Coordinates of C-alpha atoms in Angstrom, one line a residue:
W518 CA 92.3 89.1 108.2
R519 CA 92.4 89.2 104.5
W520 CA 94.6 92.3 104.1
S521 CA 97.3 94.3 105.9
T522 CA 98.1 98.0 105.7
C523 CA 101.5 99.4 106.6
D524 CA 101.3 103.1 107.7
E525 CA 103.5 104.9 107.0
Q526 CA 107.0 105.0 105.3
A527 CA 108.9 108.3 104.7
F528 CA 111.3 108.3 101.7
V529 CA 113.7 110.6 103.5
K530 CA 114.2 108.0 106.3
T531 CA 116.5 105.8 104.3
E532 CA 117.5 103.5 107.1
S533 CA 113.9 102.9 107.9
I534 CA 113.0 102.3 104.2
H535 CA 115.9 99.7 104.1
E536 CA 114.6 97.9 107.2
F537 CA 111.0 98.0 105.9
V538 CA 111.9 96.5 102.6
N539 CA 113.7 93.5 104.2
G540 CA 110.8 93.0 106.6
L541 CA 108.1 93.2 103.9
K542 CA 109.9 90.6 101.8
A543 CA 110.0 88.2 104.7
Y544 CA 106.4 88.9 105.7
D545 CA 105.1 88.7 102.1
F546 CA 106.9 85.3 101.6
K547 CA 104.9 83.9 104.5
Y548 CA 101.5 85.5 104.2
S549 CA 101.0 86.7 100.6
P550 CA 98.8 83.7 99.6
E551 CA 96.2 84.9 102.0
K552 CA 96.6 88.7 102.4
L553 CA 96.7 91.8 100.4
I554 CA 99.3 94.3 101.5
Y555 CA 98.9 98.0 101.0
V556 CA 101.8 100.4 102.0
W557 CA 101.3 104.1 102.7
A558 CA 104.2 106.4 101.9
I559 CA 105.0 110.1 102.3
G560 CA 107.4 112.4 100.5
R561 CA 109.1 111.9 97.1
P562 CA 111.5 109.1 96.2
C563 CA 115.0 110.4 96.7
S564 CA 117.4 107.4 96.8
P565 CA 117.3 105.7 93.4
S566 CA 118.4 102.2 94.1
L567 CA 116.8 102.0 97.6
D568 CA 113.5 103.5 96.6
H569 CA 113.3 101.5 93.4
D570 CA 113.6 98.4 95.5
F571 CA 111.0 99.8 97.9
I572 CA 108.5 100.4 95.1
L573 CA 109.0 97.1 93.5
T574 CA 108.8 95.2 96.8
C575 CA 105.5 96.9 97.6
I576 CA 103.7 96.4 94.3
N577 CA 105.0 92.8 93.9
A578 CA 103.7 91.9 97.3
S579 CA 100.6 89.7 97.5
R580 CA 101.6 88.0 94.2
G581 CA 101.6 91.3 92.4
R582 CA 98.5 92.7 94.0
G583 CA 100.3 95.1 96.4
K584 CA 99.6 98.8 96.3
V585 CA 101.6 101.9 97.3
M586 CA 99.4 104.8 98.6
M587 CA 101.0 108.2 98.4
E588 CA 99.8 110.7 101.0
A589 CA 99.6 114.4 100.0
Y590 CA 97.7 116.4 102.7
L591 CA 98.1 120.0 101.5
G592 CA 97.4 123.0 103.7
T593 CA 96.1 126.1 102.0
A594 CA 98.4 128.9 100.8
E595 CA 98.0 132.6 100.8
T596 CA 97.5 132.9 97.0
E597 CA 96.2 130.7 94.3
A598 CA 99.5 130.8 92.5
E599 CA 101.3 129.5 95.6
A600 CA 98.7 126.8 96.0
R601 CA 99.1 125.6 92.4
E602 CA 102.9 125.4 92.8
F603 CA 102.4 123.5 96.0
V604 CA 100.1 120.9 94.2
Q605 CA 102.7 120.6 91.4
V606 CA 105.5 119.8 93.8
N607 CA 103.7 117.7 96.3
V608 CA 101.4 115.7 94.0
I609 CA 102.4 115.7 90.4
D610 CA 106.2 115.7 90.9
R611 CA 105.9 112.7 93.2
I612 CA 104.0 110.7 90.7
R613 CA 106.4 111.8 87.9
R614 CA 109.3 110.4 90.0
F615 CA 107.5 107.1 90.4
R616 CA 106.9 107.0 86.6
E617 CA 110.5 107.8 85.8
W618 CA 112.0 105.3 88.2
C619 CA 109.5 102.5 87.8
P620 CA 107.1 103.0 84.9
L621 CA 105.2 99.7 85.6
S622 CA 104.4 100.9 89.2
I623 CA 101.7 103.5 88.1
P624 CA 98.7 101.1 88.0
S625 CA 99.6 99.9 91.5
T626 CA 100.2 103.4 92.8
G627 CA 97.5 105.6 94.5
M628 CA 97.3 109.2 95.6
A629 CA 95.5 110.0 98.8
L630 CA 94.6 113.7 99.1
G631 CA 93.5 115.4 102.4
N632 CA 89.9 116.6 102.8
F633 CA 89.9 117.1 106.6
N634 CA 88.6 120.6 107.4
Q635 CA 87.2 120.5 111.0
V636 CA 88.7 123.1 113.3
P637 CA 89.5 122.4 116.1
I638 CA 89.6 118.6 115.6
L639 CA 91.9 118.4 112.5
S640 CA 92.1 120.8 109.6
I641 CA 94.3 121.7 106.6
A642 CA 92.1 124.7 105.9
H643 CA 94.6 127.2 107.3
H644 CA 93.6 130.5 105.7
P645 CA 90.0 131.7 106.4
E646 CA 90.0 133.7 103.1
V647 CA 90.4 130.4 101.1
D648 CA 87.6 128.1 100.0
Y649 CA 89.0 124.7 100.6
K650 CA 86.4 123.1 98.3
H651 CA 88.0 124.9 95.3
Y652 CA 91.5 123.9 96.5
L653 CA 90.5 120.2 96.8
D654 CA 89.0 120.4 93.3
M655 CA 92.3 122.0 92.0
Q656 CA 94.2 119.0 93.3
M657 CA 91.9 116.5 91.7
N658 CA 92.0 118.5 88.5
F659 CA 95.8 118.3 88.4
V660 CA 95.6 114.5 88.8
A661 CA 93.0 114.3 86.1
N662 CA 94.9 116.3 83.5
D663 CA 98.7 115.8 84.0
P664 CA 100.2 113.1 81.7
S665 CA 102.3 111.8 84.7
C666 CA 99.1 110.6 86.3
R667 CA 97.7 108.7 83.3
G668 CA 96.9 105.2 84.4
L669 CA 97.2 105.9 88.1
G670 CA 95.7 103.0 90.0
L671 CA 93.9 104.8 92.8
V672 CA 92.9 108.3 93.9
G673 CA 90.9 109.3 97.0
Y674 CA 91.0 111.0 100.3
W675 CA 92.2 110.5 103.8
G676 CA 90.4 112.2 106.7
S677 CA 86.8 112.1 105.7
Y678 CA 85.9 111.4 109.3
Y679 CA 87.5 114.7 110.1
A680 CA 85.5 116.5 107.4
D681 CA 82.2 118.3 107.9
D682 CA 79.0 117.4 106.1
E683 CA 79.5 119.9 103.3
M684 CA 83.0 118.7 102.6
H685 CA 81.8 115.1 102.6
R686 CA 79.2 115.8 99.9
W687 CA 81.7 117.9 97.9
S688 CA 84.4 115.1 98.1
F689 CA 82.0 112.5 96.6
A690 CA 80.8 115.0 94.0
L691 CA 84.4 115.4 92.9
M692 CA 84.8 111.6 92.8
R693 CA 81.8 111.3 90.6
H694 CA 82.9 114.2 88.3
Y695 CA 86.5 113.0 87.8
V696 CA 86.5 109.3 88.4
V697 CA 83.0 108.1 87.4
E698 CA 82.3 110.5 84.6
G699 CA 85.9 110.9 83.6
R700 CA 85.7 114.7 83.2
T701 CA 88.7 117.0 83.1
D702 CA 87.1 120.4 83.7
M703 CA 86.9 121.8 87.2
L704 CA 83.6 121.1 89.0
S705 CA 84.1 124.4 90.9
D706 CA 83.3 126.3 87.6
A707 CA 79.8 125.0 87.6
H708 CA 79.2 126.4 91.1
G709 CA 81.2 129.6 90.9
F710 CA 83.6 128.5 93.5
R711 CA 86.9 130.4 93.6
Y712 CA 90.1 129.9 95.5
R713 CA 89.7 133.2 97.4
P714 CA 86.1 134.4 97.3
D715 CA 87.2 137.4 99.5
H716 CA 83.6 137.9 100.8
V717 CA 85.2 138.8 104.1
L718 CA 88.8 140.0 104.5
N719 CA 91.4 139.6 107.2
G720 CA 89.6 136.9 109.1
D721 CA 92.6 136.2 111.3
F722 CA 93.3 139.9 112.2
R723 CA 96.9 139.6 111.1
G724 CA 98.6 142.7 112.5
T725 CA 95.6 145.0 112.1
L726 CA 91.9 145.3 112.5
A727 CA 91.4 146.8 109.0
P728 CA 89.1 146.5 107.2
W729 CA 86.9 145.8 110.2
T730 CA 85.3 148.6 112.1
A731 CA 85.6 148.4 115.9
T732 CA 83.6 150.0 118.7
G733 CA 84.4 149.7 122.4
E734 CA 87.6 148.1 123.6
V735 CA 89.0 146.0 120.8
R736 CA 92.6 145.2 120.0
T737 CA 94.7 142.7 118.0
D738 CA 96.8 140.1 119.8
S739 CA 98.7 136.9 119.2
Y740 CA 100.0 133.8 120.9
D741 CA 102.7 131.5 119.5
N742 CA 101.3 128.2 118.1
F743 CA 97.8 129.0 119.1
A744 CA 96.4 127.8 115.7
S745 CA 98.2 124.5 115.8
K746 CA 97.6 123.8 119.5
S747 CA 94.0 125.0 120.2
Q748 CA 92.6 124.9 116.7
N749 CA 94.7 122.0 115.2
R750 CA 95.3 123.8 111.9
W751 CA 97.6 120.9 111.0
G752 CA 100.9 120.5 109.2
G753 CA 102.8 123.6 110.0
N754 CA 101.3 126.9 109.2
D755 CA 104.1 129.5 109.7
G756 CA 102.1 131.5 112.3
V757 CA 98.9 131.7 110.2
G758 CA 96.1 131.7 112.8
D759 CA 98.2 132.7 115.7
T760 CA 96.8 136.3 115.5
F761 CA 93.3 137.3 116.6
A762 CA 91.1 140.2 117.7
V763 CA 90.2 140.6 121.4
L764 CA 86.9 142.1 122.5
V765 CA 87.0 143.3 126.1
R766 CA 83.8 143.7 128.1
G767 CA 84.0 146.8 130.2
E768 CA 81.5 148.3 132.6
G769 CA 79.8 150.3 129.8
E770 CA 78.9 149.5 126.3
K771 CA 79.6 146.2 124.6
S772 CA 82.5 145.9 122.1
T773 CA 81.8 145.1 118.4
L774 CA 83.6 144.3 115.2
S775 CA 81.8 144.9 111.9
Q776 CA 82.5 144.3 108.2
T777 CA 80.3 144.2 105.1
I778 CA 80.2 140.8 103.4
R779 CA 80.6 141.6 99.7
G780 CA 80.2 140.0 96.3
L781 CA 77.2 137.7 97.3
V782 CA 74.8 136.3 94.8
P783 CA 71.2 136.9 95.9
G784 CA 69.3 133.6 96.4
R785 CA 72.5 131.6 97.1
K786 CA 73.5 129.9 100.3
Y787 CA 76.7 130.8 102.1
C788 CA 78.5 129.6 105.2
L789 CA 79.9 131.9 107.8
Q790 CA 82.4 130.4 110.2
F791 CA 84.5 131.8 113.1
A792 CA 86.3 130.7 116.2
T793 CA 85.9 132.2 119.6
F794 CA 87.9 131.6 122.8
D795 CA 88.9 133.1 126.2
V796 CA 92.2 135.0 125.7
K797 CA 93.2 134.6 129.4
D798 CA 92.7 130.8 129.0
V799 CA 94.8 130.8 125.9
K800 CA 97.8 132.6 127.6
A801 CA 97.5 130.5 130.7
N802 CA 97.2 127.2 128.8
R803 CA 94.0 126.6 130.8
I804 CA 91.3 124.1 129.8
A805 CA 87.9 125.6 130.7
P806 CA 85.5 124.7 127.9
R807 CA 82.2 126.6 127.7
Q808 CA 80.2 128.6 125.2
F809 CA 81.9 132.0 124.9
A810 CA 79.8 135.1 124.8
I811 CA 80.5 136.4 121.3
A812 CA 77.6 136.5 119.0
A813 CA 77.2 137.2 115.2
T814 CA 74.5 139.4 113.8
L815 CA 73.7 139.5 110.1
S816 CA 71.7 142.3 108.5
E817 CA 68.3 141.9 106.9
G818 CA 70.0 141.0 103.6
A819 CA 70.5 137.4 105.0
E820 CA 68.1 134.7 106.0
I821 CA 69.8 132.2 108.4
D822 CA 69.1 128.5 108.0
R823 CA 68.8 127.4 111.6
A824 CA 68.7 123.7 110.7
L825 CA 72.2 123.9 109.2
S826 CA 73.7 126.3 111.8
W827 CA 75.4 125.3 115.0
V828 CA 78.1 126.2 117.6
H829 CA 80.6 123.5 118.4
V830 CA 82.0 123.7 122.0
D831 CA 85.3 121.8 122.2
K832 CA 85.0 120.0 125.6
R833 CA 87.8 117.5 125.1
V834 CA 90.3 117.0 127.9
K835 CA 92.8 115.5 125.4
G836 CA 93.3 116.5 121.8
R837 CA 94.1 114.4 118.8
Y838 CA 97.9 114.9 119.3
A839 CA 100.1 115.6 122.3
I840 CA 100.5 119.2 121.1
N841 CA 96.7 119.6 121.5
D842 CA 96.7 118.6 125.2
G843 CA 96.7 121.1 128.1
V844 CA 95.8 124.1 126.0
A845 CA 92.7 126.3 125.8
R846 CA 89.6 125.1 124.0
I847 CA 87.6 127.1 121.4
N848 CA 84.1 127.3 120.0
L849 CA 83.5 127.0 116.2
H850 CA 80.5 128.9 115.0
H851 CA 78.9 127.6 111.8
I852 CA 76.1 129.8 110.3
V853 CA 74.5 129.0 106.9
F854 CA 72.5 131.7 105.4
T855 CA 70.8 132.7 102.1
A856 CA 71.8 136.0 100.7
K857 CA 69.0 138.3 99.8
S858 CA 71.3 141.0 98.5
A859 CA 74.8 141.4 97.1
E860 CA 76.0 142.9 100.4
V861 CA 75.2 141.8 104.0
G862 CA 76.3 143.4 107.2
L863 CA 78.2 141.3 109.7
T864 CA 78.6 142.3 113.4
L865 CA 80.4 140.4 116.1
D866 CA 79.8 141.5 119.7
N867 CA 80.4 140.6 123.3
G868 CA 77.1 142.0 124.6
T869 CA 76.4 139.0 126.9
A870 CA 79.9 138.7 128.3
S871 CA 80.8 139.4 131.9
A872 CA 82.6 142.5 132.9
G873 CA 86.4 142.0 132.5
E874 CA 86.1 139.1 130.0
E875 CA 88.6 139.2 127.2
L876 CA 87.2 137.1 124.4
G877 CA 89.1 136.4 121.2
V878 CA 87.9 135.7 117.7
N879 CA 89.6 134.6 114.5
F880 CA 89.2 132.3 111.5
V881 CA 86.3 134.4 110.2
S882 CA 85.3 133.1 106.8
V883 CA 82.4 133.3 104.4
N884 CA 82.3 130.8 101.5
P885 CA 79.6 129.6 99.1
Y886 CA 77.8 126.7 100.6
F887 CA 77.6 123.4 98.6
A888 CA 74.0 122.5 99.0
A889 CA 72.4 119.1 98.1
R890 CA 70.8 120.1 94.8
A891 CA 70.8 119.1 91.2
L892 CA 73.7 120.2 89.0
E893 CA 73.6 121.3 85.4
G894 CA 72.5 118.5 83.1
G895 CA 70.6 116.7 85.8
R896 CA 73.7 115.4 87.7
Q897 CA 73.4 115.2 91.5

């Protein structure tokens, strides 16, 4: 092999950092003529002399060709202001500390941002009201504009194989915008992407059904750690996603939830997503994967693109982490549509469910869809 990667070192684990530095020096002495050594690190340097030694050892490895890759996988926040503060602390302040402690390290330092957004496989898109495309753009924009990041050696993503097709295309569009073209404005501005589009509200049914309109037997409910266990909203989410609506199928009429999708631009594509599951399975920690009988209906103001729409049924026995094992599985519904009017009616119903079934729904979101089309000025 021509290279080695060491994944991963946490600055707060000082004893481990000390042992790693000694080990890397011994390894590099023996193998650096043949191998490139890249080290992945999390957190912010916190022990001056020890972490200074760590940084220098990493970048001086491989005869000065070593690299330190900083990981910053940022889950969404409730508000844009909170999200911006989160980026400042977890991206910019880390690089600033590197620059302060070891100025010559910056060309050999990289920042890996998270772009994984696939519920239930692995996702840092915690809040359904947030458009993660805008949030990822915000992170890149901070790096492109803050003086602390000037001369940064690398920038990129971890988790692309846990990102959906739209996020793949958006991630590389951002790379072209910032890295290839060297621009410092937000690409989201050219597409009208916002942090919180708010086309649909209360997608996790947090404490109330409002502003949804319900018919039949519908209630709110919750289950501790449901979002992290069954949906793998990763990284600690303080209960976000543990709440949901329950549609019960009685002997009579079906149960429904309805809301008007607002603020749409006619002629533009949008993506509706939501998760469904069996509430009894959730509370029994029972794995019984199947397609759950909750369907979405859009009013005549929307034209569904069947080629881009799908339902993912999570049939895994084991999840990505131990916390995802032995818990109920979900469906993820992904519906791409073209808006024909500024408002479109959305109805979720359990009309094909069996009597007595208690089916849950949450993570309801509507965001502008990044289609493969020419941008302004002929850029793709």
